[in-house]
Amino acid sequence: MKLPTDHPRSLVRRLFSFWAPTTASMRGWALASVVVNAGITVSGAAVRVTGSGLGCPTWPKCTPDSFVPIAHPEISPVNMAVEFGNRLVTFLVLAVGFACVVSAMRMAPRRRSLLWLALLQPAGIVFQALWGGLVVRTMLNPFTVSVHFLASIALVAACWMLYARAGEGDGPPRALVHRDIRRLGWVLVAAVGVLLLAGVLVTGTGPHSGDALASRFDLDIESVARLHADVVYVVVGLSFALLFALHVTGSPRPARRAALALVVVELAQGVIGYTQYFLAVPAFLVGVHVLGSTLVWIAALRAVTSLRTCGPAAAPAARPTVEAGVTVSGPTLTQDTPTLT
């Protein structure tokens, strides 16, 4: 009996690789989870900048009478489609999350660290779905919207750690760089976290609330924007310091490349930020800026995880093969193989 993992088409084998996982396929699913969780932050931003936050005014139904969009005299069909599309992305994120869980459960030998990191995904996604209902019911209150974004950022971190841990062993962490450089890396990650917090304050205070009925933070937009810019300078300075320290100490090339990638992403994000400021915050650039924020977070996580290792990953144990309805462990029996009677 052939399994999907034995299918002649490579696409089918990849889609079902969670059932017979290898180290490479486990990392592949983890990376896919990073991508889809980053993607849902962008689709959420699209909901906000298009004014579609209440395109589906109820939850879990889209309208009081239907789970799917139907014509409504008071709601634009475009806004309804955008909001409903964002809800559909949740199911894609959940499917990838469950694939990660199944992969972690079926890894041989099973690694508890991977399983716990994988389980965070469906749990976090369910929380996000329920919290999304609260966002709708509170008429896009900026606090609930901010938590919705930050929860996605936390999920991205869990997914990235699953990706990083799947490529290494379960030994004690071993530093690849000087101890003080590792500390600098963690300070940098903390600073990026503060930057994201400052960013949601700006978002919750400025325009593009998601709907004309949505409330805003009672803060001065210029003050929070300056605070956000000040934290940006701190983050960029720490990133350059990390890059310089890695180069002068002859650190491993992957660590230096990760730090350089972080600096490049930050500079690109800075260009986008200043451009949207001088152009009076156009909606499209706000969405691009949200994508940039997520990429900065991922790049920072990549930089800090490149500074240590837990040893090489163990090769997965060989799984039993199934042929003609007979399960055989180890070498497959053939007609020429002697048997005992």
Tab-separated table of C-alpha atoms in Angstrom:
chain	number	residue	atom	x	y	z
A	1	MET	CA	0.000	0.000	0.000
A	2	LYS	CA	1.532	3.278	-1.094
A	3	LEU	CA	1.467	6.275	1.221
A	4	PRO	CA	1.128	9.899	0.038
A	5	THR	CA	4.801	10.315	0.917
A	6	ASP	CA	5.601	7.757	-1.799
A	7	HIS	CA	3.633	9.623	-4.480
A	8	PRO	CA	5.541	10.172	-7.765
A	9	ARG	CA	4.728	13.908	-7.774
A	10	SER	CA	7.098	15.937	-5.607
A	11	LEU	CA	4.406	18.496	-4.710
A	12	VAL	CA	2.189	15.794	-3.206
A	13	ARG	CA	5.124	14.335	-1.286
A	14	ARG	CA	5.919	17.754	0.159
A	15	LEU	CA	2.328	18.447	1.137
A	16	PHE	CA	2.154	15.164	3.058
A	17	SER	CA	5.742	15.261	4.359
A	18	PHE	CA	4.402	15.964	7.855
A	19	TRP	CA	3.319	12.302	8.017
A	20	ALA	CA	6.862	10.937	7.558
A	21	PRO	CA	8.949	13.914	8.676
A	22	THR	CA	12.657	14.406	8.262
A	23	THR	CA	14.758	17.198	9.737
A	24	ALA	CA	14.501	19.075	6.434
A	25	SER	CA	10.720	18.704	6.128
A	26	MET	CA	10.217	19.673	9.783
A	27	ARG	CA	12.169	22.866	9.154
A	28	GLY	CA	10.209	23.402	5.953
A	29	TRP	CA	6.885	23.320	7.788
A	30	ALA	CA	8.266	25.573	10.515
A	31	LEU	CA	9.429	28.081	7.912
A	32	ALA	CA	6.010	27.892	6.249
A	33	SER	CA	4.447	28.759	9.592
A	34	VAL	CA	6.715	31.807	9.860
A	35	VAL	CA	5.591	32.915	6.397
A	36	VAL	CA	1.841	32.456	6.939
A	37	ASN	CA	1.902	34.116	10.366
A	38	ALA	CA	3.783	37.061	8.880
A	39	GLY	CA	1.274	37.056	6.024
A	40	ILE	CA	-1.726	37.337	8.312
A	41	THR	CA	-0.257	40.487	9.871
A	42	VAL	CA	-0.179	41.986	6.381
A	43	SER	CA	-3.734	40.869	5.570
A	44	GLY	CA	-4.817	42.379	8.893
A	45	ALA	CA	-3.156	45.645	7.898
A	46	ALA	CA	-5.009	45.505	4.574
A	47	VAL	CA	-8.273	45.261	6.508
A	48	ARG	CA	-7.357	48.361	8.487
A	49	VAL	CA	-6.082	50.596	5.694
A	50	THR	CA	-9.043	49.807	3.436
A	51	GLY	CA	-11.532	50.676	6.169
A	52	SER	CA	-12.813	47.089	6.199
A	53	GLY	CA	-12.499	46.426	9.922
A	54	LEU	CA	-16.263	46.062	10.266
A	55	GLY	CA	-16.800	44.625	6.785
A	56	CYS	CA	-18.115	41.606	8.656
A	57	PRO	CA	-19.874	43.389	11.539
A	58	THR	CA	-20.532	40.268	13.617
A	59	TRP	CA	-18.495	37.307	14.862
A	60	PRO	CA	-18.241	34.363	14.307
A	61	LYS	CA	-20.772	35.056	11.539
A	62	CYS	CA	-19.913	37.573	8.844
A	63	THR	CA	-23.396	39.088	9.021
A	64	PRO	CA	-26.156	38.379	11.539
A	65	ASP	CA	-27.695	35.896	9.097
A	66	SER	CA	-24.717	34.261	7.397
A	67	PHE	CA	-21.218	32.912	8.013
A	68	VAL	CA	-20.192	34.003	4.505
A	69	PRO	CA	-20.538	37.419	2.859
A	70	ILE	CA	-23.986	38.226	1.491
A	71	ALA	CA	-25.374	41.460	0.089
A	72	HIS	CA	-26.053	43.984	2.834
A	73	PRO	CA	-27.438	47.471	2.192
A	74	GLU	CA	-25.211	49.152	4.803
A	75	ILE	CA	-21.894	47.428	4.047
A	76	SER	CA	-19.668	47.770	0.995
A	77	PRO	CA	-19.168	44.393	-0.735
A	78	VAL	CA	-15.481	45.255	-1.159
A	79	ASN	CA	-15.021	45.867	2.575
A	80	MET	CA	-16.912	42.685	3.359
A	81	ALA	CA	-14.727	40.677	0.973
A	82	VAL	CA	-11.508	42.088	2.444
A	83	GLU	CA	-12.505	41.330	6.037
A	84	PHE	CA	-13.840	37.868	5.175
A	85	GLY	CA	-10.646	37.135	3.240
A	86	ASN	CA	-8.608	37.947	6.333
A	87	ARG	CA	-10.742	35.503	8.327
A	88	LEU	CA	-10.096	32.805	5.720
A	89	VAL	CA	-6.327	33.298	6.055
A	90	THR	CA	-6.736	32.118	9.661
A	91	PHE	CA	-7.661	28.647	8.404
A	92	LEU	CA	-4.491	28.499	6.296
A	93	VAL	CA	-2.398	29.495	9.309
A	94	LEU	CA	-4.193	26.867	11.418
A	95	ALA	CA	-3.613	24.153	8.795
A	96	VAL	CA	0.123	24.869	8.681
A	97	GLY	CA	0.205	24.926	12.481
A	98	PHE	CA	-1.388	21.486	12.697
A	99	ALA	CA	1.067	20.178	10.083
A	100	CYS	CA	3.888	21.340	12.368
A	101	VAL	CA	2.287	19.553	15.336
A	102	VAL	CA	1.868	16.283	13.409
A	103	SER	CA	5.465	16.538	12.155
A	104	ALA	CA	6.769	17.051	15.682
A	105	MET	CA	4.674	14.148	17.010
A	106	ARG	CA	5.825	11.749	14.294
A	107	MET	CA	9.510	12.641	14.387
A	108	ALA	CA	11.552	9.617	15.364
A	109	PRO	CA	12.947	10.009	17.903
A	110	ARG	CA	10.360	12.464	19.170
A	111	ARG	CA	11.819	15.715	20.502
A	112	ARG	CA	9.840	17.274	23.320
A	113	SER	CA	11.259	20.748	22.670
A	114	LEU	CA	9.916	20.732	19.105
A	115	LEU	CA	6.542	19.372	20.164
A	116	TRP	CA	5.983	22.116	22.737
A	117	LEU	CA	6.980	24.831	20.267
A	118	ALA	CA	4.680	23.315	17.646
A	119	LEU	CA	1.749	23.107	20.076
A	120	LEU	CA	2.032	26.837	20.687
A	121	GLN	CA	0.837	27.433	17.140
A	122	PRO	CA	-2.708	26.007	17.159
A	123	ALA	CA	-3.166	27.288	20.718
A	124	GLY	CA	-2.075	30.772	19.692
A	125	ILE	CA	-4.186	30.719	16.546
A	126	VAL	CA	-7.317	29.757	18.494
A	127	PHE	CA	-6.579	32.620	20.897
A	128	GLN	CA	-6.167	34.949	17.928
A	129	ALA	CA	-9.487	33.863	16.431
A	130	LEU	CA	-11.330	34.423	19.702
A	131	TRP	CA	-9.572	37.735	20.247
A	132	GLY	CA	-10.520	38.750	16.719
A	133	GLY	CA	-14.133	38.321	17.748
A	134	LEU	CA	-13.485	40.677	20.662
A	135	VAL	CA	-11.941	43.196	18.244
A	136	VAL	CA	-15.157	43.199	16.219
A	137	ARG	CA	-17.421	43.343	19.268
A	138	THR	CA	-15.481	46.294	20.724
A	139	MET	CA	-15.848	48.199	17.428
A	140	LEU	CA	-12.089	48.083	16.684
A	141	ASN	CA	-10.975	49.466	20.019
A	142	PRO	CA	-7.276	50.386	19.524
A	143	PHE	CA	-6.217	48.352	22.570
A	144	THR	CA	-7.798	45.139	21.275
A	145	VAL	CA	-6.439	45.799	17.775
A	146	SER	CA	-2.936	46.321	19.210
A	147	VAL	CA	-3.049	43.062	21.176
A	148	HIS	CA	-4.249	41.294	18.019
A	149	PHE	CA	-1.107	42.419	16.168
A	150	LEU	CA	1.269	41.722	19.066
A	151	ALA	CA	-0.147	38.197	19.451
A	152	SER	CA	0.750	37.555	15.817
A	153	ILE	CA	4.262	38.844	16.506
A	154	ALA	CA	4.561	36.437	19.451
A	155	LEU	CA	3.419	33.568	17.217
A	156	VAL	CA	6.019	34.514	14.619
A	157	ALA	CA	8.668	34.263	17.362
A	158	ALA	CA	7.457	30.789	18.380
A	159	CYS	CA	7.461	29.672	14.747
A	160	TRP	CA	10.968	31.010	14.189
A	161	MET	CA	12.254	29.232	17.306
A	162	LEU	CA	10.690	26.000	16.008
A	163	TYR	CA	12.534	26.528	12.716
A	164	ALA	CA	15.831	27.234	14.481
A	165	ARG	CA	15.532	24.361	16.967
A	166	ALA	CA	14.515	21.851	14.288
A	167	GLY	CA	17.881	22.346	12.611
A	168	GLU	CA	19.951	21.622	15.714
A	169	GLY	CA	20.156	19.052	18.489
A	170	ASP	CA	18.922	19.032	22.078
A	171	GLY	CA	22.270	19.518	23.758
A	172	PRO	CA	23.030	22.434	26.070
A	173	PRO	CA	23.323	25.772	24.239
A	174	ARG	CA	26.882	26.536	23.156
A	175	ALA	CA	27.909	30.096	22.333
A	176	LEU	CA	29.422	30.675	18.893
A	177	VAL	CA	30.513	34.194	19.790
A	178	HIS	CA	31.797	36.063	22.830
A	179	ARG	CA	29.437	36.147	25.804
A	180	ASP	CA	29.052	39.935	25.628
A	181	ILE	CA	28.059	39.752	21.946
A	182	ARG	CA	25.293	37.306	22.844
A	183	ARG	CA	24.094	39.725	25.506
A	184	LEU	CA	24.110	42.501	22.926
A	185	GLY	CA	21.964	40.319	20.700
A	186	TRP	CA	19.338	39.816	23.401
A	187	VAL	CA	19.338	43.542	24.196
A	188	LEU	CA	18.735	44.157	20.502
A	189	VAL	CA	15.765	41.759	20.418
A	190	ALA	CA	14.296	43.466	23.492
A	191	ALA	CA	14.738	46.851	21.804
A	192	VAL	CA	12.930	45.607	18.694
A	193	GLY	CA	10.101	44.445	20.964
A	194	VAL	CA	9.879	47.956	22.453
A	195	LEU	CA	9.920	49.345	18.912
A	196	LEU	CA	6.906	47.215	17.998
A	197	LEU	CA	5.078	48.433	21.105
A	198	ALA	CA	5.811	52.036	20.144
A	199	GLY	CA	4.605	51.240	16.636
A	200	VAL	CA	1.189	50.047	17.829
A	201	LEU	CA	0.836	53.254	19.851
A	202	VAL	CA	1.399	55.265	16.677
A	203	THR	CA	-1.000	53.016	14.774
A	204	GLY	CA	-3.690	53.282	17.443
A	205	THR	CA	-3.352	57.077	17.552
A	206	GLY	CA	-3.042	57.958	13.881
A	207	PRO	CA	-5.329	57.529	10.864
A	208	HIS	CA	-6.458	54.291	9.174
A	209	SER	CA	-8.382	52.938	12.160
A	210	GLY	CA	-10.241	50.348	10.082
A	211	ASP	CA	-13.627	52.061	10.249
A	212	ALA	CA	-15.034	55.543	10.780
A	213	LEU	CA	-16.710	54.352	14.007
A	214	ALA	CA	-13.468	53.085	15.569
A	215	SER	CA	-12.028	54.951	18.558
A	216	ARG	CA	-8.378	56.016	18.862
A	217	PHE	CA	-5.836	56.336	21.678
A	218	ASP	CA	-6.107	59.740	23.331
A	219	LEU	CA	-2.462	60.618	22.664
A	220	ASP	CA	-0.648	63.311	20.731
A	221	ILE	CA	0.295	61.792	17.377
A	222	GLU	CA	3.455	63.890	16.998
A	223	SER	CA	4.725	62.873	20.435
A	224	VAL	CA	4.208	59.136	19.891
A	225	ALA	CA	5.686	59.395	16.393
A	226	ARG	CA	8.823	61.031	17.842
A	227	LEU	CA	9.009	58.337	20.523
A	228	HIS	CA	8.771	55.691	17.818
A	229	ALA	CA	11.558	57.393	15.828
A	230	ASP	CA	13.798	57.600	18.919
A	231	VAL	CA	13.445	53.862	19.520
A	232	VAL	CA	14.245	53.268	15.846
A	233	TYR	CA	17.572	55.099	16.290
A	234	VAL	CA	18.373	52.911	19.312
A	235	VAL	CA	17.561	49.705	17.413
A	236	VAL	CA	19.603	50.705	14.359
A	237	GLY	CA	22.538	51.711	16.566
A	238	LEU	CA	22.455	48.373	18.390
A	239	SER	CA	22.254	46.534	15.062
A	240	PHE	CA	25.320	48.316	13.698
A	241	ALA	CA	27.119	47.598	16.985
A	242	LEU	CA	26.284	43.896	16.670
A	243	LEU	CA	27.438	43.809	13.042
A	244	PHE	CA	30.705	45.581	13.920
A	245	ALA	CA	31.377	43.322	16.921
A	246	LEU	CA	30.825	40.181	14.867
A	247	HIS	CA	33.221	41.343	12.148
A	248	VAL	CA	36.076	42.467	14.412
A	249	THR	CA	35.937	39.238	16.427
A	250	GLY	CA	35.966	36.965	13.371
A	251	SER	CA	32.612	35.391	14.275
A	252	PRO	CA	31.066	32.628	12.127
A	253	ARG	CA	29.887	33.751	8.719
A	254	PRO	CA	26.180	32.846	9.261
A	255	ALA	CA	26.079	35.186	12.270
A	256	ARG	CA	27.683	38.032	10.310
A	257	ARG	CA	25.316	37.528	7.392
A	258	ALA	CA	22.288	37.509	9.704
A	259	ALA	CA	23.386	40.777	11.327
A	260	LEU	CA	24.000	42.366	7.925
A	261	ALA	CA	20.544	41.263	6.720
A	262	LEU	CA	19.007	42.835	9.824
A	263	VAL	CA	20.698	46.174	9.135
A	264	VAL	CA	19.588	46.125	5.479
A	265	VAL	CA	15.957	45.378	6.434
A	266	GLU	CA	16.007	48.129	9.060
A	267	LEU	CA	17.356	50.711	6.609
A	268	ALA	CA	14.704	49.755	4.036
A	269	GLN	CA	12.041	50.036	6.730
A	270	GLY	CA	13.387	53.450	7.674
A	271	VAL	CA	13.059	54.636	4.083
A	272	ILE	CA	9.459	53.433	3.998
A	273	GLY	CA	8.710	55.089	7.336
A	274	TYR	CA	10.041	58.494	6.375
A	275	THR	CA	8.391	58.294	2.956
A	276	GLN	CA	4.966	57.615	4.436
A	277	TYR	CA	5.515	60.440	6.952
A	278	PHE	CA	6.314	63.018	4.276
A	279	LEU	CA	3.461	61.768	2.047
A	280	ALA	CA	0.905	62.153	4.880
A	281	VAL	CA	0.657	58.417	5.631
A	282	PRO	CA	-0.850	56.923	2.442
A	283	ALA	CA	-2.757	53.698	3.043
A	284	PHE	CA	-0.616	51.497	0.765
A	285	LEU	CA	2.635	52.454	2.499
A	286	VAL	CA	1.070	51.741	5.896
A	287	GLY	CA	0.513	48.158	4.787
A	288	VAL	CA	4.089	47.937	3.474
A	289	HIS	CA	5.342	49.356	6.775
A	290	VAL	CA	3.521	46.619	8.714
A	291	LEU	CA	5.208	44.023	6.502
A	292	GLY	CA	8.547	45.731	7.147
A	293	SER	CA	7.963	45.666	10.899
A	294	THR	CA	7.349	41.931	10.782
A	295	LEU	CA	10.472	41.380	8.664
A	296	VAL	CA	12.578	43.410	11.112
A	297	TRP	CA	11.302	41.182	13.936
A	298	ILE	CA	12.119	37.993	12.013
A	299	ALA	CA	15.569	39.325	11.060
A	300	ALA	CA	16.296	40.182	14.705
A	301	LEU	CA	15.279	36.673	15.804
A	302	ARG	CA	17.455	35.178	13.079
A	303	ALA	CA	20.410	37.279	14.202
A	304	VAL	CA	20.163	36.263	17.853
A	305	THR	CA	19.626	32.545	17.154
A	306	SER	CA	22.697	32.536	14.900
A	307	LEU	CA	24.884	33.371	17.914
A	308	ARG	CA	24.530	29.958	19.570
A	309	THR	CA	23.937	26.305	18.768
A	310	CYS	CA	22.678	23.214	20.554
A	311	GLY	CA	24.752	20.840	18.451
A	312	PRO	CA	23.863	19.009	15.243
A	313	ALA	CA	20.398	17.525	14.828
A	314	ALA	CA	20.202	13.759	15.166
A	315	ALA	CA	19.242	11.852	12.031
A	316	PRO	CA	15.612	10.621	12.199
A	317	ALA	CA	15.262	6.909	12.844
A	318	ALA	CA	14.137	4.759	9.931
A	319	ARG	CA	10.377	4.206	9.933
A	320	PRO	CA	8.689	0.898	9.141
A	321	THR	CA	7.844	0.498	5.494
A	322	VAL	CA	4.456	-0.691	4.279
A	323	GLU	CA	4.277	-2.916	1.218
A	324	ALA	CA	1.469	-5.254	0.147
A	325	GLY	CA	-0.235	-4.831	3.507
A	326	VAL	CA	2.762	-6.248	5.459
A	327	THR	CA	4.694	-4.049	7.876
A	328	VAL	CA	8.417	-4.769	7.898
A	329	SER	CA	10.980	-3.032	10.094
A	330	GLY	CA	14.490	-2.708	8.777
A	331	PRO	CA	15.407	-4.412	5.466
A	332	THR	CA	12.462	-5.204	3.196
A	333	LEU	CA	11.808	-8.896	2.623
A	334	THR	CA	12.026	-10.166	-0.944
A	335	GLN	CA	11.299	-13.477	-2.578
A	336	ASP	CA	14.978	-14.424	-2.239
A	337	THR	CA	15.129	-13.708	1.495
A	338	PRO	CA	15.254	-16.937	3.553
A	339	THR	CA	12.541	-17.221	6.208
A	340	LEU	CA	12.258	-19.408	9.312
A	341	THR	CA	9.530	-22.012	9.526
